[in-house]
């Protein structure tokens, strides 16, 4: 690996991308050429430019880069957004999920934001500048800008031109101070926001301190607990009620996350800011807050940390591991009383429950203890009676075990003495049968009885099918869904939801509010009704957004009437919508923009012509004073325009004719008469 000739040190707060752009300039290499030396440049150029600062380890081998530019990899990391996430998450996958949310909300990834004075002084594009909330330079108190002050275009995140501090479009220098009329900016809260972000952007400022770490609990879980604690006003014990900054469902999500239930809840930057802002706290104060053990214990719904158990079925491929363990949310009541949690190993379909009395994971269904005793008894011609008698178990259990052994391939189908030749059905066929069998009751005996009468299966056949993995999966994870499909819904409930809802409602959201799926809505005959609600709701929502767009364009146009140029493309660029989108969703606004642009174009044109008229008259005056020949050619020459300008504008000719009262008009403008 070659090393760069000029290897300057990164500046205070400089972003990695900014540093690389500066380095390319120092070494007289094109920026994209420089990147090519150590990465696949397609991944980091153009609209992907931000990746360098946001996910450096995804596009660079940091050690290699460190050697190349002569800056150690820790320092490189500290020039990026990585510290923010390292201070919060301990799992890359969680971090990436949150990242997708956070970058849109908090960080500017398309435009380069900069302080002109900083660029003048030390040429630094700082990483903090890309945080949307930070609006002014920390050093100069100057507003951060994104646009070229010459042509007004916004500067992309990385370009070769940025490395030379010139606009990528018009190539004028970017080192021009913003016009004062644009620089009025709200500075309230700026100090707090800035120090919060500076804290987060610093390596080794974890929001959870090392001494708080408990075994088996992730950073994110502890962070969730801390958020709850702070949001609830630092009480002694966890409260189930809503708090100022967290909704009920957020609290439930955090609670579940802390208790290892499901990890659908992500702790996002937004959550953190919501909570600390509601308590007027800084991120630093938040990081330094200790959550008392009593509080943590009270969130934990069993007062001890329960992690998933491991599968202990000797025949299971995932024996000794918990990777295939899946939480079962719905269970029969008698199981619920006995076990705090129930999991199933989705590799072998043995169920495990967490026994509250003994605080231990135990197998549910006795397969592991019974199967070793069953195996010696399963010989050609064996009878179910033998098993029942010897094992002191029920017929149902005995059948289930035999079915299970057959499907697992532990016992061959040939050994079993059927009274008729049997050919096992395909999975889809069997699954379809089970869709029927679960009604009206889905316990083993009821389903078996129904199968015997409906499909003419015998009991063993039923239990073989019952052991199919797909059937088990369906029965365990999907049967509640199918049940709700046929649930009766009341129409007034839907009306209530619509009435109480403020934002946009989709069919999915309505279904979720009713705790059913979309099919259930159709089944109840609400398909049309909901369709109308969604359309109407969309209209209202659109109306709100539409009003906002109208406000913005009115402001935009008010500013543009004094300029010399307007283009419809720029209007859409400013709005951030495509022409097509607006035409489709807001046809009236689309029409308004088109008209307004035409109108302004007209005004600009008129102004231009008026200007020409004045110039023409001034030219005439000069010509008359110099006693030169007053012809269009001379006038145009004095005006500094081509003669075709006069030829194609009757207004100018009229103005020239007005000068003819001096009686000196020769052939000027005579074409008109
Ligand atoms: Zn500055
Ligand atoms: Zn420019
Ligand atoms: Zn297993």
XYZ file of C-alpha atoms and ligand atoms in Angstrom:
676
model
C 0.000 0.000 0.000
C 1.406 3.349 -0.999
C 1.233 6.142 1.475
C 0.290 9.699 0.713
C 2.993 12.295 0.286
C 1.267 15.015 2.252
C -0.392 13.649 5.325
C -1.734 16.480 7.414
C -3.421 15.926 10.775
C -7.189 16.049 11.078
C -8.490 19.283 12.557
C -10.589 19.687 15.674
C -14.045 18.293 14.905
C -13.236 17.650 11.273
C -15.327 15.028 9.535
C -13.639 12.082 7.886
C -15.112 12.973 4.503
C -13.995 16.567 4.928
C -10.549 15.411 5.899
C -10.305 13.125 2.871
C -11.444 15.925 0.567
C -8.857 18.239 2.078
C -6.181 15.569 1.781
C -6.997 15.002 -1.885
C -6.591 18.724 -2.479
C -3.310 18.884 -0.539
C -1.897 16.062 -2.614
C -3.206 17.399 -5.880
C -5.293 14.286 -6.483
C -8.896 14.237 -7.572
C -11.130 13.282 -4.638
C -12.654 10.253 -6.347
C -9.179 9.125 -7.432
C -8.061 9.308 -3.830
C -10.981 7.158 -2.662
C -10.283 4.658 -5.405
C -6.943 3.953 -3.800
C -8.486 2.174 -0.852
C -12.126 1.432 -1.500
C -14.691 0.632 -4.131
C -15.545 4.193 -5.016
C -19.034 3.410 -6.271
C -20.033 2.869 -2.670
C -18.846 6.245 -1.464
C -19.396 8.672 -4.317
C -22.396 10.685 -5.383
C -25.379 10.404 -3.136
C -23.534 7.776 -1.086
C -20.920 10.309 -0.045
C -22.316 10.482 3.466
C -21.519 6.787 4.141
C -17.912 7.763 4.824
C -18.989 9.679 7.908
C -21.990 7.593 8.852
C -20.853 3.991 8.432
C -17.104 4.177 7.826
C -16.468 0.562 8.755
C -18.889 -0.539 6.041
C -16.869 0.988 3.233
C -13.321 1.127 4.523
C -10.881 -1.230 6.051
C -10.140 1.199 8.855
C -6.691 -0.252 9.607
C -5.705 0.090 5.985
C -7.043 3.604 5.825
C -5.212 4.427 9.042
C -1.927 3.390 7.500
C -2.682 5.194 4.292
C -3.448 8.569 5.795
C -1.317 8.213 8.900
C -4.102 8.666 11.427
C -4.932 5.891 13.873
C -8.226 4.085 13.520
C -9.626 5.335 16.816
C -9.085 8.869 15.685
C -10.722 8.007 12.356
C -13.781 6.701 14.166
C -14.008 9.849 16.222
C -14.267 11.853 13.005
C -17.531 10.122 12.139
C -21.003 9.497 13.534
C -19.905 6.099 14.863
C -19.405 7.259 18.459
C -23.084 8.163 18.715
C -24.082 4.613 18.054
C -21.258 2.987 19.913
C -22.299 4.982 22.935
C -25.797 3.532 22.704
C -25.786 0.083 21.154
C -23.890 -3.091 21.643
C -25.262 -4.988 18.684
C -24.486 -3.921 15.156
C -27.825 -5.115 13.818
C -29.794 -3.065 16.338
C -27.639 -0.097 15.626
C -28.277 -0.372 11.899
C -32.015 -0.507 12.418
C -31.967 2.578 14.559
C -29.589 4.191 12.145
C -32.129 4.068 9.397
C -34.527 5.996 11.582
C -31.983 8.381 13.027
C -30.258 9.547 9.911
C -33.484 10.731 8.437
C -34.589 12.490 11.536
C -31.446 13.930 12.984
C -28.732 14.075 10.412
C -28.253 15.743 7.064
C -26.918 13.171 4.684
C -27.431 14.758 1.287
C -26.290 18.344 1.677
C -22.985 19.578 2.967
C -23.386 22.110 5.739
C -20.572 24.516 6.383
C -19.430 27.681 8.121
C -17.765 30.107 5.709
C -15.432 31.450 8.390
C -14.289 27.966 9.360
C -13.571 27.168 5.738
C -11.597 30.406 5.432
C -9.624 29.817 8.618
C -8.736 26.157 8.524
C -10.709 24.611 5.687
C -12.626 22.211 7.923
C -15.924 20.534 7.156
C -16.957 19.417 10.619
C -18.920 16.330 11.490
C -21.119 18.192 13.972
C -22.344 20.422 11.161
C -24.275 17.510 9.690
C -26.553 17.337 12.733
C -29.722 19.114 11.698
C -30.347 20.628 15.104
C -27.003 22.375 15.123
C -27.737 25.549 13.227
C -24.756 27.796 13.888
C -21.002 27.345 13.990
C -19.751 26.684 17.494
C -16.704 28.865 16.973
C -18.007 31.807 14.953
C -21.701 31.817 15.842
C -22.320 32.121 12.105
C -25.282 30.276 10.617
C -24.342 27.068 8.858
C -25.204 27.124 5.180
C -25.617 24.599 2.407
C -25.968 26.829 -0.612
C -23.569 28.522 -2.957
C -24.046 32.239 -2.386
C -23.524 32.896 -6.062
C -25.945 30.548 -7.771
C -27.955 29.378 -4.800
C -27.482 25.689 -5.424
C -27.117 23.335 -2.499
C -23.811 21.600 -2.187
C -23.776 17.783 -2.161
C -22.190 15.869 0.681
C -18.918 15.195 -1.097
C -17.497 16.440 -4.392
C -14.101 17.200 -5.747
C -15.084 20.871 -5.854
C -15.827 20.978 -2.148
C -12.203 20.058 -1.583
C -11.291 23.297 -3.338
C -14.099 25.203 -1.605
C -15.860 26.016 -4.839
C -19.437 25.419 -5.938
C -19.824 22.225 -7.934
C -22.209 23.953 -10.314
C -21.004 27.497 -11.009
C -17.424 26.979 -9.788
C -17.531 30.181 -7.794
C -15.895 30.247 -4.395
C -17.953 29.080 -1.442
C -16.064 31.431 0.832
C -18.677 34.137 0.584
C -20.561 35.262 3.625
C -24.270 34.719 3.624
C -26.370 37.751 2.913
C -27.639 39.218 6.160
C -31.301 39.067 5.313
C -31.039 35.300 5.192
C -29.001 34.892 8.294
C -31.609 35.688 10.902
C -31.832 32.482 12.800
C -33.237 31.221 16.020
C -30.461 30.736 18.483
C -32.558 29.666 21.440
C -31.715 26.201 22.674
C -28.739 26.117 20.395
C -26.223 25.821 23.172
C -27.956 22.887 24.752
C -28.439 21.010 21.499
C -24.900 21.567 20.535
C -23.371 20.318 23.741
C -25.696 17.301 23.704
C -24.488 16.345 20.265
C -20.879 17.090 21.071
C -21.188 14.734 23.997
C -22.708 11.990 21.848
C -20.136 12.449 19.101
C -17.310 11.905 21.508
C -15.800 8.434 21.712
C -16.147 6.808 25.126
C -19.175 8.652 26.372
C -21.418 5.643 26.799
C -24.885 6.404 28.032
C -24.573 3.354 30.236
C -21.597 3.163 32.512
C -19.565 0.003 32.825
C -20.375 -0.499 36.486
C -24.070 -0.567 35.653
C -23.693 -3.529 33.351
C -25.363 -6.699 34.464
C -24.738 -10.060 32.991
C -27.308 -11.111 30.469
C -28.613 -7.599 29.925
C -27.567 -5.600 26.915
C -26.619 -1.941 26.873
C -29.774 -1.190 25.008
C -31.909 -2.914 27.627
C -30.267 -0.929 30.389
C -30.676 2.192 28.355
C -34.355 1.389 27.928
C -34.678 0.988 31.685
C -32.916 4.289 32.253
C -35.235 6.039 29.809
C -38.225 4.685 31.683
C -36.723 5.737 34.978
C -36.037 9.292 33.837
C -39.319 9.618 31.935
C -41.221 8.575 35.045
C -39.454 11.190 37.134
C -36.972 8.888 38.889
C -39.455 7.072 41.142
C -38.562 4.268 43.551
C -40.513 1.730 41.568
C -41.572 1.184 37.991
C -45.053 2.503 37.233
C -47.252 1.121 34.543
C -48.853 4.484 33.788
C -48.104 6.813 30.946
C -45.484 9.479 31.355
C -44.959 12.926 29.941
C -42.641 11.872 27.168
C -43.438 8.215 26.585
C -46.729 6.829 25.370
C -48.264 3.730 26.797
C -47.181 1.613 23.887
C -43.632 2.918 24.116
C -43.570 2.013 27.784
C -44.874 -1.450 26.987
C -42.228 -1.822 24.283
C -39.445 -0.813 26.635
C -40.798 -3.089 29.313
C -40.825 -6.021 26.904
C -37.362 -5.154 25.654
C -36.001 -5.071 29.176
C -37.596 -8.383 29.996
C -36.175 -10.143 26.956
C -39.602 -10.705 25.503
C -39.589 -9.381 22.008
C -37.176 -6.907 20.693
C -39.477 -5.012 18.385
C -38.931 -1.852 20.370
C -35.799 -0.007 19.389
C -34.323 2.657 21.553
C -33.805 5.544 19.149
C -32.066 8.872 19.447
C -35.495 10.417 19.193
C -36.638 8.561 22.326
C -33.612 9.738 24.216
C -34.117 13.357 23.225
C -37.835 13.238 23.904
C -37.261 11.975 27.398
C -34.381 14.206 28.403
C -35.959 17.298 26.907
C -39.158 16.687 28.799
C -37.063 16.623 31.979
C -34.825 19.536 30.925
C -31.810 17.347 31.169
C -28.666 17.263 29.097
C -27.405 14.060 27.499
C -24.436 14.256 29.826
C -26.668 14.446 32.887
C -28.639 11.547 31.502
C -25.484 9.503 31.039
C -24.504 10.239 34.613
C -27.864 9.290 36.060
C -27.781 6.103 38.107
C -30.768 3.840 37.994
C -31.217 2.298 41.451
C -31.226 -1.474 41.593
C -34.650 -1.388 43.260
C -36.096 0.273 40.228
C -34.475 -2.219 37.868
C -35.832 -5.077 39.970
C -39.291 -3.629 39.787
C -39.241 -3.505 35.981
C -38.102 -7.066 35.832
C -41.299 -8.988 36.022
C -39.765 -11.901 37.805
C -37.163 -10.145 39.864
C -34.505 -12.273 38.272
C -33.054 -12.127 34.842
C -34.511 -14.849 32.698
C -32.832 -15.695 29.492
C -34.123 -18.201 26.998
C -33.350 -21.777 28.000
C -31.498 -24.121 25.708
C -32.979 -27.106 23.934
C -32.116 -30.319 25.719
C -33.735 -32.863 23.396
C -30.915 -35.339 22.592
C -32.172 -35.843 19.039
C -32.376 -32.125 18.281
C -29.869 -30.571 15.895
C -29.882 -27.479 18.085
C -29.346 -29.349 21.275
C -27.520 -27.160 23.774
C -28.328 -23.937 21.989
C -31.128 -21.422 22.298
C -30.940 -19.995 18.794
C -34.053 -21.812 17.620
C -36.076 -21.031 20.715
C -39.136 -19.022 19.956
C -41.422 -17.360 22.417
C -45.056 -18.497 22.372
C -47.278 -15.584 23.228
C -50.651 -17.341 23.322
C -51.122 -20.409 25.433
C -53.778 -22.418 27.076
C -54.682 -21.148 30.499
C -53.535 -24.165 32.466
C -50.060 -23.701 30.981
C -50.075 -20.012 31.684
C -50.670 -20.617 35.347
C -47.805 -22.994 35.606
C -45.207 -21.257 33.479
C -44.112 -17.683 33.287
C -42.857 -18.051 29.718
C -43.259 -20.770 27.173
C -40.805 -21.287 24.340
C -40.670 -23.870 21.622
C -37.554 -25.114 19.917
C -38.391 -24.623 16.262
C -35.848 -27.221 15.302
C -37.373 -30.175 17.165
C -40.700 -28.710 18.363
C -40.176 -29.600 21.974
C -41.767 -26.991 24.232
C -40.190 -25.551 27.332
C -41.782 -23.570 30.134
C -40.273 -21.420 32.815
C -41.602 -22.742 36.079
C -42.352 -19.933 38.519
C -42.074 -22.084 41.641
C -38.704 -23.575 40.845
C -37.400 -20.746 38.636
C -36.275 -23.321 36.125
C -36.843 -24.186 32.516
C -38.625 -27.518 32.145
C -39.817 -29.479 29.183
C -43.551 -29.465 28.556
C -45.073 -32.729 27.279
C -42.596 -35.254 28.736
C -41.159 -36.265 25.365
C -37.590 -36.141 26.603
C -38.279 -38.389 29.593
C -40.699 -40.755 27.832
C -39.025 -41.318 24.481
C -36.081 -43.357 25.845
C -38.645 -45.671 27.469
C -40.814 -45.817 24.356
C -38.080 -46.790 21.918
C -37.434 -50.381 23.175
C -41.177 -51.017 23.101
C -41.740 -49.931 19.504
C -41.190 -53.222 17.693
C -43.002 -54.593 14.632
C -46.562 -55.332 15.598
C -46.521 -53.308 18.805
C -49.787 -52.000 20.247
C -50.487 -48.542 21.653
C -51.974 -50.302 24.728
C -48.513 -51.597 25.580
C -47.115 -48.103 25.702
C -49.979 -46.745 27.757
C -49.663 -49.540 30.278
C -45.879 -49.513 30.541
C -45.404 -45.786 30.622
C -48.406 -45.009 32.726
C -49.449 -42.266 30.352
C -52.575 -41.356 28.395
C -53.521 -42.727 24.965
C -53.283 -39.260 23.513
C -49.737 -38.827 24.826
C -48.688 -42.239 23.564
C -50.082 -41.554 20.104
C -48.480 -38.152 19.993
C -45.086 -39.588 20.855
C -45.283 -42.284 18.207
C -46.373 -39.741 15.579
C -43.523 -37.510 16.609
C -40.976 -40.342 16.378
C -42.141 -41.251 12.892
C -41.912 -37.679 11.587
C -38.523 -37.179 13.222
C -37.320 -40.322 11.428
C -36.491 -42.022 14.718
C -39.015 -44.771 14.127
C -39.744 -46.165 10.666
C -43.284 -46.076 9.370
C -42.970 -49.762 8.342
C -42.848 -50.974 11.937
C -46.268 -49.601 12.608
C -49.027 -52.015 11.980
C -51.737 -50.212 10.147
C -54.897 -52.081 9.348
C -54.653 -50.669 5.812
C -51.808 -49.515 3.583
C -50.982 -45.906 4.295
C -49.554 -43.248 2.052
C -48.763 -40.016 3.818
C -50.308 -36.876 2.366
C -48.318 -33.911 1.188
C -47.710 -31.019 3.582
C -50.030 -28.558 1.795
C -52.872 -31.026 1.830
C -52.366 -31.748 5.498
C -52.098 -28.078 6.349
C -55.360 -27.388 4.571
C -56.984 -30.123 6.642
C -55.716 -28.531 9.830
C -57.144 -25.161 8.835
C -60.479 -26.925 9.115
C -59.666 -29.031 12.120
C -58.899 -26.203 14.533
C -62.556 -25.212 14.607
C -64.390 -25.297 16.941
C -61.686 -26.431 19.381
C -58.014 -26.883 18.763
C -56.995 -29.311 21.480
C -55.542 -32.618 20.285
C -58.547 -34.788 21.105
C -61.168 -32.563 19.511
C -59.133 -32.170 16.352
C -58.478 -35.894 16.197
C -62.176 -36.691 16.564
C -63.032 -34.253 13.805
C -60.300 -35.659 11.534
C -61.587 -39.199 11.983
C -65.071 -38.230 10.904
C -64.107 -35.625 8.279
C -61.125 -37.231 6.522
C -61.418 -40.797 7.673
C -57.941 -40.697 9.235
C -57.258 -43.116 12.052
C -55.885 -41.852 15.339
C -52.267 -42.675 14.579
C -52.520 -41.101 11.169
C -53.815 -37.945 12.796
C -50.911 -37.840 15.216
C -48.379 -38.402 12.471
C -49.801 -35.423 10.629
C -50.013 -33.547 13.887
C -46.238 -33.933 14.206
C -45.521 -32.339 10.819
C -43.282 -29.335 11.452
C -45.483 -27.081 9.362
C -48.551 -28.220 11.252
C -46.882 -27.593 14.590
C -45.766 -24.195 13.456
C -49.233 -23.401 12.281
C -50.866 -24.595 15.489
C -48.424 -22.803 17.745
C -47.929 -19.525 15.991
C -50.828 -19.044 13.689
C -53.909 -20.432 15.203
C -54.817 -17.216 16.981
C -54.616 -15.331 13.742
C -56.972 -17.706 12.040
C -59.351 -17.457 14.941
C -59.511 -13.680 14.774
C -60.161 -13.976 11.093
C -63.619 -15.128 11.966
C -64.072 -12.745 14.851
C -67.105 -10.539 14.768
C -66.239 -6.863 14.824
C -68.597 -4.088 15.738
C -68.953 -1.204 13.357
C -69.147 1.364 16.150
C -65.637 0.366 17.237
C -64.319 1.382 13.831
C -66.168 4.694 13.996
C -64.668 5.297 17.391
C -61.164 4.677 16.124
C -61.698 7.043 13.226
C -63.100 9.685 15.559
C -60.194 9.515 17.967
C -57.511 9.424 15.347
C -55.663 12.565 14.389
C -53.010 11.437 11.931
C -53.214 9.369 8.823
C -55.038 6.032 9.092
C -54.283 3.055 6.921
C -56.210 -0.175 6.740
C -53.399 -1.884 8.570
C -53.568 0.641 11.380
C -57.306 0.216 11.727
C -56.832 -3.526 11.892
C -54.110 -3.114 14.486
C -56.307 -0.842 16.575
C -58.971 -3.553 16.546
C -56.353 -6.201 17.296
C -57.187 -8.178 14.198
C -55.725 -8.541 10.738
C -56.877 -6.966 7.510
C -58.634 -10.111 6.399
C -60.848 -9.984 9.452
C -62.038 -6.569 8.374
C -62.979 -7.971 4.974
C -64.604 -10.997 6.533
C -66.842 -8.688 8.534
C -67.874 -6.881 5.364
C -66.109 -3.631 6.203
C -63.948 -3.612 3.108
C -65.751 -0.755 1.379
C -66.269 1.233 4.545
C -62.576 1.111 5.380
C -61.588 1.945 1.851
C -63.650 5.122 2.126
C -62.195 5.976 5.505
C -58.684 5.585 4.154
C -59.398 7.758 1.127
C -61.091 10.432 3.189
C -58.360 10.358 5.747
C -55.741 10.624 3.059
C -57.575 13.639 1.732
C -57.497 15.389 5.092
C -53.894 14.489 5.602
C -53.114 15.675 2.092
C -54.918 18.864 2.817
C -52.717 19.545 5.783
C -49.534 18.823 3.876
C -50.945 20.731 0.926
C -51.474 23.846 3.027
C -47.919 23.622 4.176
C -46.684 23.336 0.591
C -48.792 26.316 -0.416
C -47.317 28.364 2.419
C -43.847 27.427 1.378
C -44.277 28.231 -2.285
C -45.915 31.541 -1.516
C -42.918 32.476 0.554
C -40.602 31.225 -2.154
C -42.327 33.178 -4.877
C -42.459 36.323 -2.771
C -38.676 36.151 -2.610
C -38.230 35.347 -6.257
C -40.135 38.248 -7.826
C -37.094 40.465 -7.449
C -34.730 38.068 -9.140
C -33.752 37.884 -12.759
C -34.363 34.208 -13.298
C -36.861 31.596 -12.294
C -37.167 28.012 -13.379
C -39.847 25.536 -12.553
C -37.216 22.880 -11.846
C -35.776 25.014 -9.081
C -39.184 25.396 -7.497
C -39.583 21.627 -7.266
C -36.084 21.213 -6.026
C -36.839 23.727 -3.292
C -40.055 21.935 -2.377
C -38.393 18.557 -2.337
C -41.179 16.937 -4.369
C -41.061 15.754 -7.934
C -43.261 17.405 -10.520
C -44.920 14.093 -11.191
C -45.731 13.502 -7.537
C -47.268 16.916 -7.088
C -49.271 16.635 -10.276
C -50.695 13.362 -9.114
C -51.378 14.175 -5.478
C -51.953 17.918 -5.474
C -53.098 18.845 -8.979
C -54.356 22.247 -7.867
C -51.024 23.153 -6.310
C -49.251 21.864 -9.389
C -51.423 24.152 -11.494
C -50.828 27.046 -9.127
C -47.066 26.634 -9.399
C -47.186 26.501 -13.177
C -49.286 29.679 -13.329
C -47.187 31.465 -10.745
C -43.942 30.646 -12.530
C -45.442 31.919 -15.798
C -46.566 35.068 -14.033
C -43.158 35.702 -12.509
C -41.483 34.950 -15.818
C -43.763 37.622 -17.296
C -42.817 40.101 -14.588
C -39.132 39.385 -15.081
C -39.486 39.799 -18.831
C -41.355 43.064 -18.425
C -38.718 44.333 -16.065
C -36.032 43.398 -18.550
C -37.821 45.212 -21.369
C -38.388 48.281 -19.224
C -34.731 48.232 -18.417
C -33.880 48.034 -22.098
C -36.206 50.927 -22.826
C -34.379 53.074 -20.305
C -31.045 51.983 -21.716
C -32.265 52.743 -25.228
C -33.368 56.227 -24.279
C -30.085 56.892 -22.512
C -28.285 55.664 -25.620
C -30.375 57.967 -27.792
C -29.510 60.905 -25.555
C -25.817 60.184 -25.832
C -26.039 59.773 -29.580
C -27.954 63.001 -29.916
C -25.480 64.825 -27.713
C -22.580 63.474 -29.742
C -24.418 64.371 -32.919
C -23.993 60.892 -34.178
C -26.351 59.114 -36.466
C -29.415 57.963 -34.548
C -29.864 54.556 -36.063
C -30.760 51.280 -34.428
C -27.306 49.855 -34.944
C -25.693 52.700 -32.992
C -28.333 52.539 -30.284
C -27.823 48.816 -29.847
C -24.077 49.331 -29.701
C -24.436 51.930 -26.944
C -26.910 49.718 -25.102
C -24.508 46.821 -25.205
C -27.039 44.478 -26.832
C -27.358 42.985 -30.279
C -29.543 44.736 -32.794
C -31.969 41.839 -32.821
C -33.035 42.896 -29.323
C -34.385 46.136 -30.704
C -35.819 44.409 -33.758
C -37.778 41.936 -31.745
C -39.166 44.325 -29.120
C -41.706 46.905 -30.306
C -41.654 48.400 -26.798
C -38.025 49.436 -27.229
C -38.709 50.900 -30.626
C -41.574 52.859 -29.124
C -39.246 54.253 -26.486
C -36.771 55.245 -29.175
C -39.497 56.937 -31.157
C -40.435 58.908 -28.081
C -36.926 60.360 -28.260
C -37.614 61.451 -31.804
C -39.297 64.567 -30.487
C -35.772 65.921 -30.488
C -36.225 65.765 -34.228
C -33.027 63.976 -34.843
C -34.391 60.588 -35.603
C -33.043 59.334 -38.789
C -34.189 55.945 -39.729
C -34.335 54.775 -36.150
C -37.413 52.768 -35.337
C -38.921 53.846 -38.620
C -39.708 50.265 -39.467
C -42.619 50.519 -37.122
C -44.450 53.326 -38.851
Zn -17.081 28.661 12.003
Zn -22.690 28.157 -7.343
Zn -34.633 -28.568 19.873
